[in-house]
Amino acid sequence: MLQDFIEEQKLLCEEFESKYIKVNEDDLVAIAKQTLNKEPIVGLRKKPDADNVAWFIYGGELEEGADFFDIVTVKELEEIFPDALVYLALEEGFRFMIDADEYEDVWKADAC
């Protein structure tokens, strides 16, 4: 349940000097499901687009194409890729990179 991640999200935001952005189960996330078997897994938060999607998550290299990302709710993401949930409260401009060997990098990019 998303509620279980709130404290961890707040600690992560504090660690990386990000404002805490409340996450709701019906918020939308773009995820490239077909790439989740590739590493590293990358997530980036941009200004919300026309569909109100701010997070984009993919594995390996970012590819182009309208069908690269599927739009899912945070509740659906919890089933598809729960490892990303802790990062979703980071503010606009943040990115994360993780892998199966517990590598983690979180940073704020200069431009979104």
GROMACS .gro file of N, CA and C in nm:
model
  336
    1MET      N    1   0.084  -0.118   0.000
    1MET     CA    2   0.000   0.000   0.000
    1MET      C    3   0.088   0.124   0.000
    2LEU      N    4   0.047   0.224  -0.076
    2LEU     CA    5   0.125   0.347  -0.092
    2LEU      C    6   0.154   0.415   0.041
    3GLN      N    7   0.062   0.408   0.133
    3GLN     CA    8   0.079   0.469   0.265
    3GLN      C    9   0.207   0.422   0.333
    4ASP      N   10   0.246   0.298   0.307
    4ASP     CA   11   0.366   0.241   0.368
    4ASP      C   12   0.495   0.309   0.323
    5PHE      N   13   0.490   0.382   0.211
    5PHE     CA   14   0.610   0.442   0.153
    5PHE      C   15   0.630   0.588   0.191
    6ILE      N   16   0.530   0.650   0.256
    6ILE     CA   17   0.535   0.794   0.280
    6ILE      C   18   0.656   0.834   0.363
    7GLU      N   19   0.681   0.765   0.472
    7GLU     CA   20   0.795   0.801   0.558
    7GLU      C   21   0.927   0.783   0.482
    8GLU      N   22   0.938   0.675   0.407
    8GLU     CA   23   1.060   0.651   0.328
    8GLU      C   24   1.076   0.759   0.220
    9GLN      N   25   0.966   0.801   0.158
    9GLN     CA   26   0.970   0.908   0.059
    9GLN      C   27   1.017   1.038   0.121
   10LYS      N   28   0.965   1.070   0.239
   10LYS     CA   29   1.004   1.194   0.307
   10LYS      C   30   1.153   1.193   0.342
   11LEU      N   31   1.203   1.080   0.390
   11LEU     CA   32   1.345   1.069   0.423
   11LEU      C   33   1.432   1.085   0.299
   12LEU      N   34   1.390   1.025   0.187
   12LEU     CA   35   1.465   1.037   0.062
   12LEU      C   36   1.468   1.182   0.015
   13CYS      N   37   1.354   1.250   0.024
   13CYS     CA   38   1.349   1.391  -0.016
   13CYS      C   39   1.442   1.475   0.070
   14GLU      N   40   1.442   1.448   0.198
   14GLU     CA   41   1.530   1.521   0.288
   14GLU      C   42   1.676   1.494   0.254
   15GLU      N   43   1.711   1.369   0.230
   15GLU     CA   44   1.848   1.331   0.198
   15GLU      C   45   1.900   1.404   0.074
   16PHE      N   46   1.812   1.419  -0.027
   16PHE     CA   47   1.856   1.479  -0.153
   16PHE      C   48   1.809   1.623  -0.170
   17GLU      N   49   1.766   1.685  -0.058
   17GLU     CA   50   1.728   1.826  -0.056
   17GLU      C   51   1.621   1.859  -0.159
   18SER      N   52   1.519   1.777  -0.161
   18SER     CA   53   1.404   1.797  -0.250
   18SER      C   54   1.282   1.832  -0.166
   19LYS      N   55   1.196   1.916  -0.220
   19LYS     CA   56   1.066   1.934  -0.156
   19LYS      C   57   0.993   1.800  -0.164
   20TYR      N   58   0.911   1.772  -0.065
   20TYR     CA   59   0.829   1.652  -0.067
   20TYR      C   60   0.702   1.682  -0.146
   21ILE      N   61   0.677   1.604  -0.251
   21ILE     CA   62   0.557   1.619  -0.333
   21ILE      C   63   0.467   1.500  -0.305
   22LYS      N   64   0.351   1.528  -0.247
   22LYS     CA   65   0.259   1.420  -0.209
   22LYS      C   66   0.221   1.337  -0.331
   23VAL      N   67   0.221   1.206  -0.313
   23VAL     CA   68   0.188   1.112  -0.420
   23VAL      C   69   0.052   1.049  -0.388
   24ASN      N   70  -0.035   1.046  -0.488
   24ASN     CA   71  -0.166   0.983  -0.473
   24ASN      C   72  -0.174   0.858  -0.559
   25GLU      N   73  -0.254   0.762  -0.517
   25GLU     CA   74  -0.266   0.636  -0.591
   25GLU      C   75  -0.315   0.655  -0.734
   26ASP      N   76  -0.390   0.763  -0.760
   26ASP     CA   77  -0.444   0.784  -0.895
   26ASP      C   78  -0.358   0.877  -0.979
   27ASP      N   79  -0.242   0.923  -0.927
   27ASP     CA   80  -0.147   0.999  -1.008
   27ASP      C   81  -0.099   0.912  -1.123
   28LEU      N   82  -0.065   0.975  -1.235
   28LEU     CA   83  -0.024   0.900  -1.353
   28LEU      C   84   0.127   0.901  -1.371
   29VAL      N   85   0.179   0.788  -1.417
   29VAL     CA   86   0.322   0.767  -1.441
   29VAL      C   87   0.336   0.702  -1.578
   30ALA      N   88   0.437   0.742  -1.653
   30ALA     CA   89   0.467   0.678  -1.782
   30ALA      C   90   0.578   0.577  -1.756
   31ILE      N   91   0.554   0.452  -1.796
   31ILE     CA   92   0.654   0.348  -1.773
   31ILE      C   93   0.669   0.263  -1.899
   32ALA      N   94   0.792   0.233  -1.932
   32ALA     CA   95   0.821   0.146  -2.047
   32ALA      C   96   0.831   0.004  -1.994
   33LYS      N   97   0.716  -0.062  -1.981
   33LYS     CA   98   0.711  -0.195  -1.920
   33LYS      C   99   0.803  -0.294  -1.989
   34GLN      N  100   0.811  -0.285  -2.121
   34GLN     CA  101   0.889  -0.381  -2.199
   34GLN      C  102   1.039  -0.368  -2.176
   35THR      N  103   1.081  -0.262  -2.104
   35THR     CA  104   1.225  -0.242  -2.081
   35THR      C  105   1.267  -0.272  -1.937
   36LEU      N  106   1.176  -0.313  -1.853
   36LEU     CA  107   1.208  -0.330  -1.712
   36LEU      C  108   1.303  -0.446  -1.685
   37ASN      N  109   1.329  -0.529  -1.787
   37ASN     CA  110   1.427  -0.637  -1.773
   37ASN      C  111   1.568  -0.588  -1.808
   38LYS      N  112   1.582  -0.463  -1.847
   38LYS     CA  113   1.712  -0.404  -1.880
   38LYS      C  114   1.759  -0.319  -1.763
   39GLU      N  115   1.890  -0.297  -1.758
   39GLU     CA  116   1.947  -0.213  -1.653
   39GLU      C  117   2.031  -0.103  -1.714
   40PRO      N  118   2.046   0.008  -1.646
   40PRO     CA  119   1.980   0.041  -1.519
   40PRO      C  120   1.836   0.083  -1.542
   41ILE      N  121   1.760   0.091  -1.435
   41ILE     CA  122   1.627   0.149  -1.440
   41ILE      C  123   1.643   0.298  -1.410
   42VAL      N  124   1.585   0.380  -1.496
   42VAL     CA  125   1.597   0.525  -1.484
   42VAL      C  126   1.458   0.585  -1.470
   43GLY      N  127   1.448   0.683  -1.383
   43GLY     CA  128   1.324   0.758  -1.370
   43GLY      C  129   1.356   0.906  -1.373
   44LEU      N  130   1.272   0.984  -1.440
   44LEU     CA  131   1.292   1.127  -1.441
   44LEU      C  132   1.160   1.200  -1.427
   45ARG      N  133   1.162   1.306  -1.349
   45ARG     CA  134   1.042   1.385  -1.325
   45ARG      C  135   1.053   1.516  -1.400
   46LYS      N  136   0.953   1.540  -1.485
   46LYS     CA  137   0.947   1.662  -1.564
   46LYS      C  138   0.824   1.742  -1.523
   47LYS      N  139   0.806   1.857  -1.586
   47LYS     CA  140   0.681   1.929  -1.569
   47LYS      C  141   0.572   1.839  -1.623
   48PRO      N  142   0.456   1.835  -1.558
   48PRO     CA  143   0.348   1.749  -1.609
   48PRO      C  144   0.313   1.784  -1.753
   49ASP      N  145   0.290   1.680  -1.834
   49ASP     CA  146   0.252   1.701  -1.973
   49ASP      C  147   0.100   1.719  -1.984
   50ALA      N  148   0.047   1.717  -2.105
   50ALA     CA  149  -0.096   1.738  -2.129
   50ALA      C  150  -0.183   1.634  -2.059
   51ASP      N  151  -0.128   1.514  -2.039
   51ASP     CA  152  -0.202   1.406  -1.971
   51ASP      C  153  -0.178   1.409  -1.819
   52ASN      N  154  -0.106   1.511  -1.772
   52ASN     CA  155  -0.072   1.525  -1.630
   52ASN      C  156   0.025   1.417  -1.583
   53VAL      N  157   0.111   1.371  -1.674
   53VAL     CA  158   0.216   1.274  -1.642
   53VAL      C  159   0.345   1.350  -1.616
   54ALA      N  160   0.407   1.324  -1.501
   54ALA     CA  161   0.531   1.393  -1.468
   54ALA      C  162   0.650   1.297  -1.461
   55TRP      N  163   0.625   1.170  -1.421
   55TRP     CA  164   0.733   1.072  -1.408
   55TRP      C  165   0.740   0.982  -1.530
   56PHE      N  166   0.862   0.959  -1.577
   56PHE     CA  167   0.889   0.868  -1.689
   56PHE      C  168   0.994   0.768  -1.641
   57ILE      N  169   0.960   0.639  -1.650
   57ILE     CA  170   1.046   0.533  -1.597
   57ILE      C  171   1.073   0.432  -1.706
   58TYR      N  172   1.201   0.395  -1.723
   58TYR     CA  173   1.238   0.298  -1.828
   58TYR      C  174   1.366   0.226  -1.788
   59GLY      N  175   1.392   0.114  -1.853
   59GLY     CA  176   1.514   0.040  -1.834
   59GLY      C  177   1.605   0.054  -1.954
   60GLY      N  178   1.735   0.050  -1.931
   60GLY     CA  179   1.831   0.058  -2.042
   60GLY      C  180   1.836   0.198  -2.101
   61GLU      N  181   1.837   0.203  -2.233
   61GLU     CA  182   1.846   0.330  -2.305
   61GLU      C  183   1.706   0.383  -2.339
   62LEU      N  184   1.689   0.513  -2.330
   62LEU     CA  185   1.563   0.577  -2.367
   62LEU      C  186   1.544   0.568  -2.518
   63GLU      N  187   1.429   0.520  -2.558
   63GLU     CA  188   1.399   0.506  -2.700
   63GLU      C  189   1.289   0.604  -2.739
   64GLU      N  190   1.281   0.633  -2.867
   64GLU     CA  191   1.179   0.724  -2.917
   64GLU      C  192   1.060   0.644  -2.967
   65GLY      N  193   0.949   0.711  -2.977
   65GLY     CA  194   0.829   0.647  -3.030
   65GLY      C  195   0.711   0.666  -2.937
   66ALA      N  196   0.597   0.687  -2.996
   66ALA     CA  197   0.476   0.715  -2.919
   66ALA      C  198   0.434   0.597  -2.832
   67ASP      N  199   0.473   0.476  -2.871
   67ASP     CA  200   0.428   0.359  -2.796
   67ASP      C  201   0.535   0.306  -2.699
   68PHE      N  202   0.639   0.382  -2.675
   68PHE     CA  203   0.746   0.338  -2.585
   68PHE      C  204   0.696   0.330  -2.440
   69PHE      N  205   0.618   0.430  -2.399
   69PHE     CA  206   0.568   0.436  -2.262
   69PHE      C  207   0.420   0.399  -2.254
   70ASP      N  208   0.385   0.329  -2.147
   70ASP     CA  209   0.245   0.305  -2.111
   70ASP      C  210   0.214   0.397  -1.994
   71ILE      N  211   0.092   0.451  -1.992
   71ILE     CA  212   0.049   0.537  -1.883
   71ILE      C  213  -0.024   0.450  -1.782
   72VAL      N  214   0.022   0.454  -1.657
   72VAL     CA  215  -0.039   0.375  -1.550
   72VAL      C  216  -0.059   0.465  -1.428
   73THR      N  217  -0.144   0.423  -1.338
   73THR     CA  218  -0.159   0.495  -1.211
   73THR      C  219  -0.050   0.449  -1.115
   74VAL      N  220  -0.030   0.526  -1.011
   74VAL     CA  221   0.068   0.487  -0.909
   74VAL      C  222   0.026   0.355  -0.845
   75LYS      N  223  -0.103   0.335  -0.828
   75LYS     CA  224  -0.152   0.208  -0.772
   75LYS      C  225  -0.113   0.091  -0.862
   76GLU      N  226  -0.123   0.109  -0.994
   76GLU     CA  227  -0.081   0.003  -1.087
   76GLU      C  228   0.071  -0.013  -1.085
   77LEU      N  229   0.143   0.098  -1.072
   77LEU     CA  230   0.289   0.092  -1.066
   77LEU      C  231   0.335   0.010  -0.946
   78GLU      N  232   0.260   0.017  -0.839
   78GLU     CA  233   0.293  -0.060  -0.719
   78GLU      C  234   0.299  -0.209  -0.748
   79GLU      N  235   0.218  -0.255  -0.842
   79GLU     CA  236   0.218  -0.396  -0.882
   79GLU      C  237   0.324  -0.424  -0.988
   80ILE      N  238   0.346  -0.329  -1.078
   80ILE     CA  239   0.437  -0.348  -1.190
   80ILE      C  240   0.583  -0.334  -1.149
   81PHE      N  241   0.613  -0.225  -1.075
   81PHE     CA  242   0.753  -0.197  -1.038
   81PHE      C  243   0.756  -0.119  -0.906
   82PRO      N  244   0.733  -0.187  -0.795
   82PRO     CA  245   0.725  -0.118  -0.666
   82PRO      C  246   0.855  -0.050  -0.622
   83ASP      N  247   0.969  -0.089  -0.677
   83ASP     CA  248   1.096  -0.027  -0.640
   83ASP      C  249   1.099   0.123  -0.671
   84ALA      N  250   1.015   0.168  -0.762
   84ALA     CA  251   1.015   0.309  -0.801
   84ALA      C  252   0.935   0.397  -0.705
   85LEU      N  253   0.849   0.339  -0.624
   85LEU     CA  254   0.756   0.418  -0.543
   85LEU      C  255   0.825   0.515  -0.448
   86VAL      N  256   0.934   0.477  -0.390
   86VAL     CA  257   1.002   0.563  -0.294
   86VAL      C  258   1.052   0.693  -0.358
   87TYR      N  259   1.076   0.694  -0.488
   87TYR     CA  260   1.131   0.811  -0.557
   87TYR      C  261   1.024   0.909  -0.605
   88LEU      N  262   0.899   0.869  -0.608
   88LEU     CA  263   0.795   0.949  -0.672
   88LEU      C  264   0.764   1.080  -0.602
   89ALA      N  265   0.806   1.098  -0.478
   89ALA     CA  266   0.779   1.223  -0.407
   89ALA      C  267   0.886   1.330  -0.432
   90LEU      N  268   0.989   1.296  -0.506
   90LEU     CA  269   1.092   1.394  -0.541
   90LEU      C  270   1.032   1.502  -0.631
   91GLU      N  271   1.083   1.623  -0.619
   91GLU     CA  272   1.028   1.733  -0.697
   91GLU      C  273   1.076   1.731  -0.843
   92GLU      N  274   1.013   1.816  -0.921
   92GLU     CA  275   1.044   1.829  -1.063
   92GLU      C  276   1.193   1.852  -1.085
   93GLY      N  277   1.248   1.784  -1.184
   93GLY     CA  278   1.389   1.798  -1.217
   93GLY      C  279   1.476   1.685  -1.164
   94PHE      N  280   1.422   1.605  -1.073
   94PHE     CA  281   1.500   1.495  -1.016
   94PHE      C  282   1.497   1.373  -1.106
   95ARG      N  283   1.603   1.296  -1.094
   95ARG     CA  284   1.618   1.169  -1.165
   95ARG      C  285   1.671   1.065  -1.068
   96PHE      N  286   1.644   0.940  -1.100
   96PHE     CA  287   1.705   0.832  -1.022
   96PHE      C  288   1.751   0.723  -1.117
   97MET      N  289   1.851   0.649  -1.073
   97MET     CA  290   1.902   0.534  -1.148
   97MET      C  291   1.929   0.423  -1.046
   98ILE      N  292   1.872   0.305  -1.072
   98ILE     CA  293   1.889   0.191  -0.982
   98ILE      C  294   1.914   0.066  -1.064
   99ASP      N  295   1.969  -0.037  -0.997
   99ASP     CA  296   1.983  -0.166  -1.064
   99ASP      C  297   1.963  -0.279  -0.963
  100ALA      N  298   1.971  -0.401  -1.012
  100ALA     CA  299   1.945  -0.519  -0.930
  100ALA      C  300   2.054  -0.542  -0.826
  101ASP      N  301   2.171  -0.481  -0.842
  101ASP     CA  302   2.281  -0.496  -0.747
  101ASP      C  303   2.277  -0.389  -0.638
  102GLU      N  304   2.162  -0.326  -0.622
  102GLU     CA  305   2.138  -0.223  -0.520
  102GLU      C  306   2.215  -0.094  -0.544
  103TYR      N  307   2.259  -0.071  -0.668
  103TYR     CA  308   2.315   0.059  -0.704
  103TYR      C  309   2.202   0.161  -0.700
  104GLU      N  310   2.232   0.280  -0.650
  104GLU     CA  311   2.133   0.387  -0.648
  104GLU      C  312   2.204   0.520  -0.668
  105ASP      N  313   2.149   0.600  -0.758
  105ASP     CA  314   2.197   0.736  -0.778
  105ASP      C  315   2.073   0.824  -0.792
  106VAL      N  316   2.072   0.935  -0.722
  106VAL     CA  317   1.962   1.030  -0.729
  106VAL      C  318   2.024   1.168  -0.745
  107TRP      N  319   1.972   1.248  -0.840
  107TRP     CA  320   2.028   1.380  -0.861
  107TRP      C  321   1.923   1.470  -0.923
  108LYS      N  322   1.949   1.600  -0.913
  108LYS     CA  323   1.862   1.698  -0.978
  108LYS      C  324   1.931   1.746  -1.103
  109ALA      N  325   1.864   1.729  -1.214
  109ALA     CA  326   1.920   1.771  -1.343
  109ALA      C  327   1.904   1.922  -1.357
  110ASP      N  328   1.988   1.984  -1.438
  110ASP     CA  329   1.983   2.127  -1.457
  110ASP      C  330   1.856   2.173  -1.527
  111ALA      N  331   1.811   2.094  -1.624
  111ALA     CA  332   1.693   2.133  -1.702
  111ALA      C  333   1.603   2.013  -1.719
  112CYS      N  334   1.474   2.040  -1.732
  112CYS     CA  335   1.378   1.932  -1.753
  112CYS      C  336   1.316   1.944  -1.889
   0.00000   0.00000   0.00000
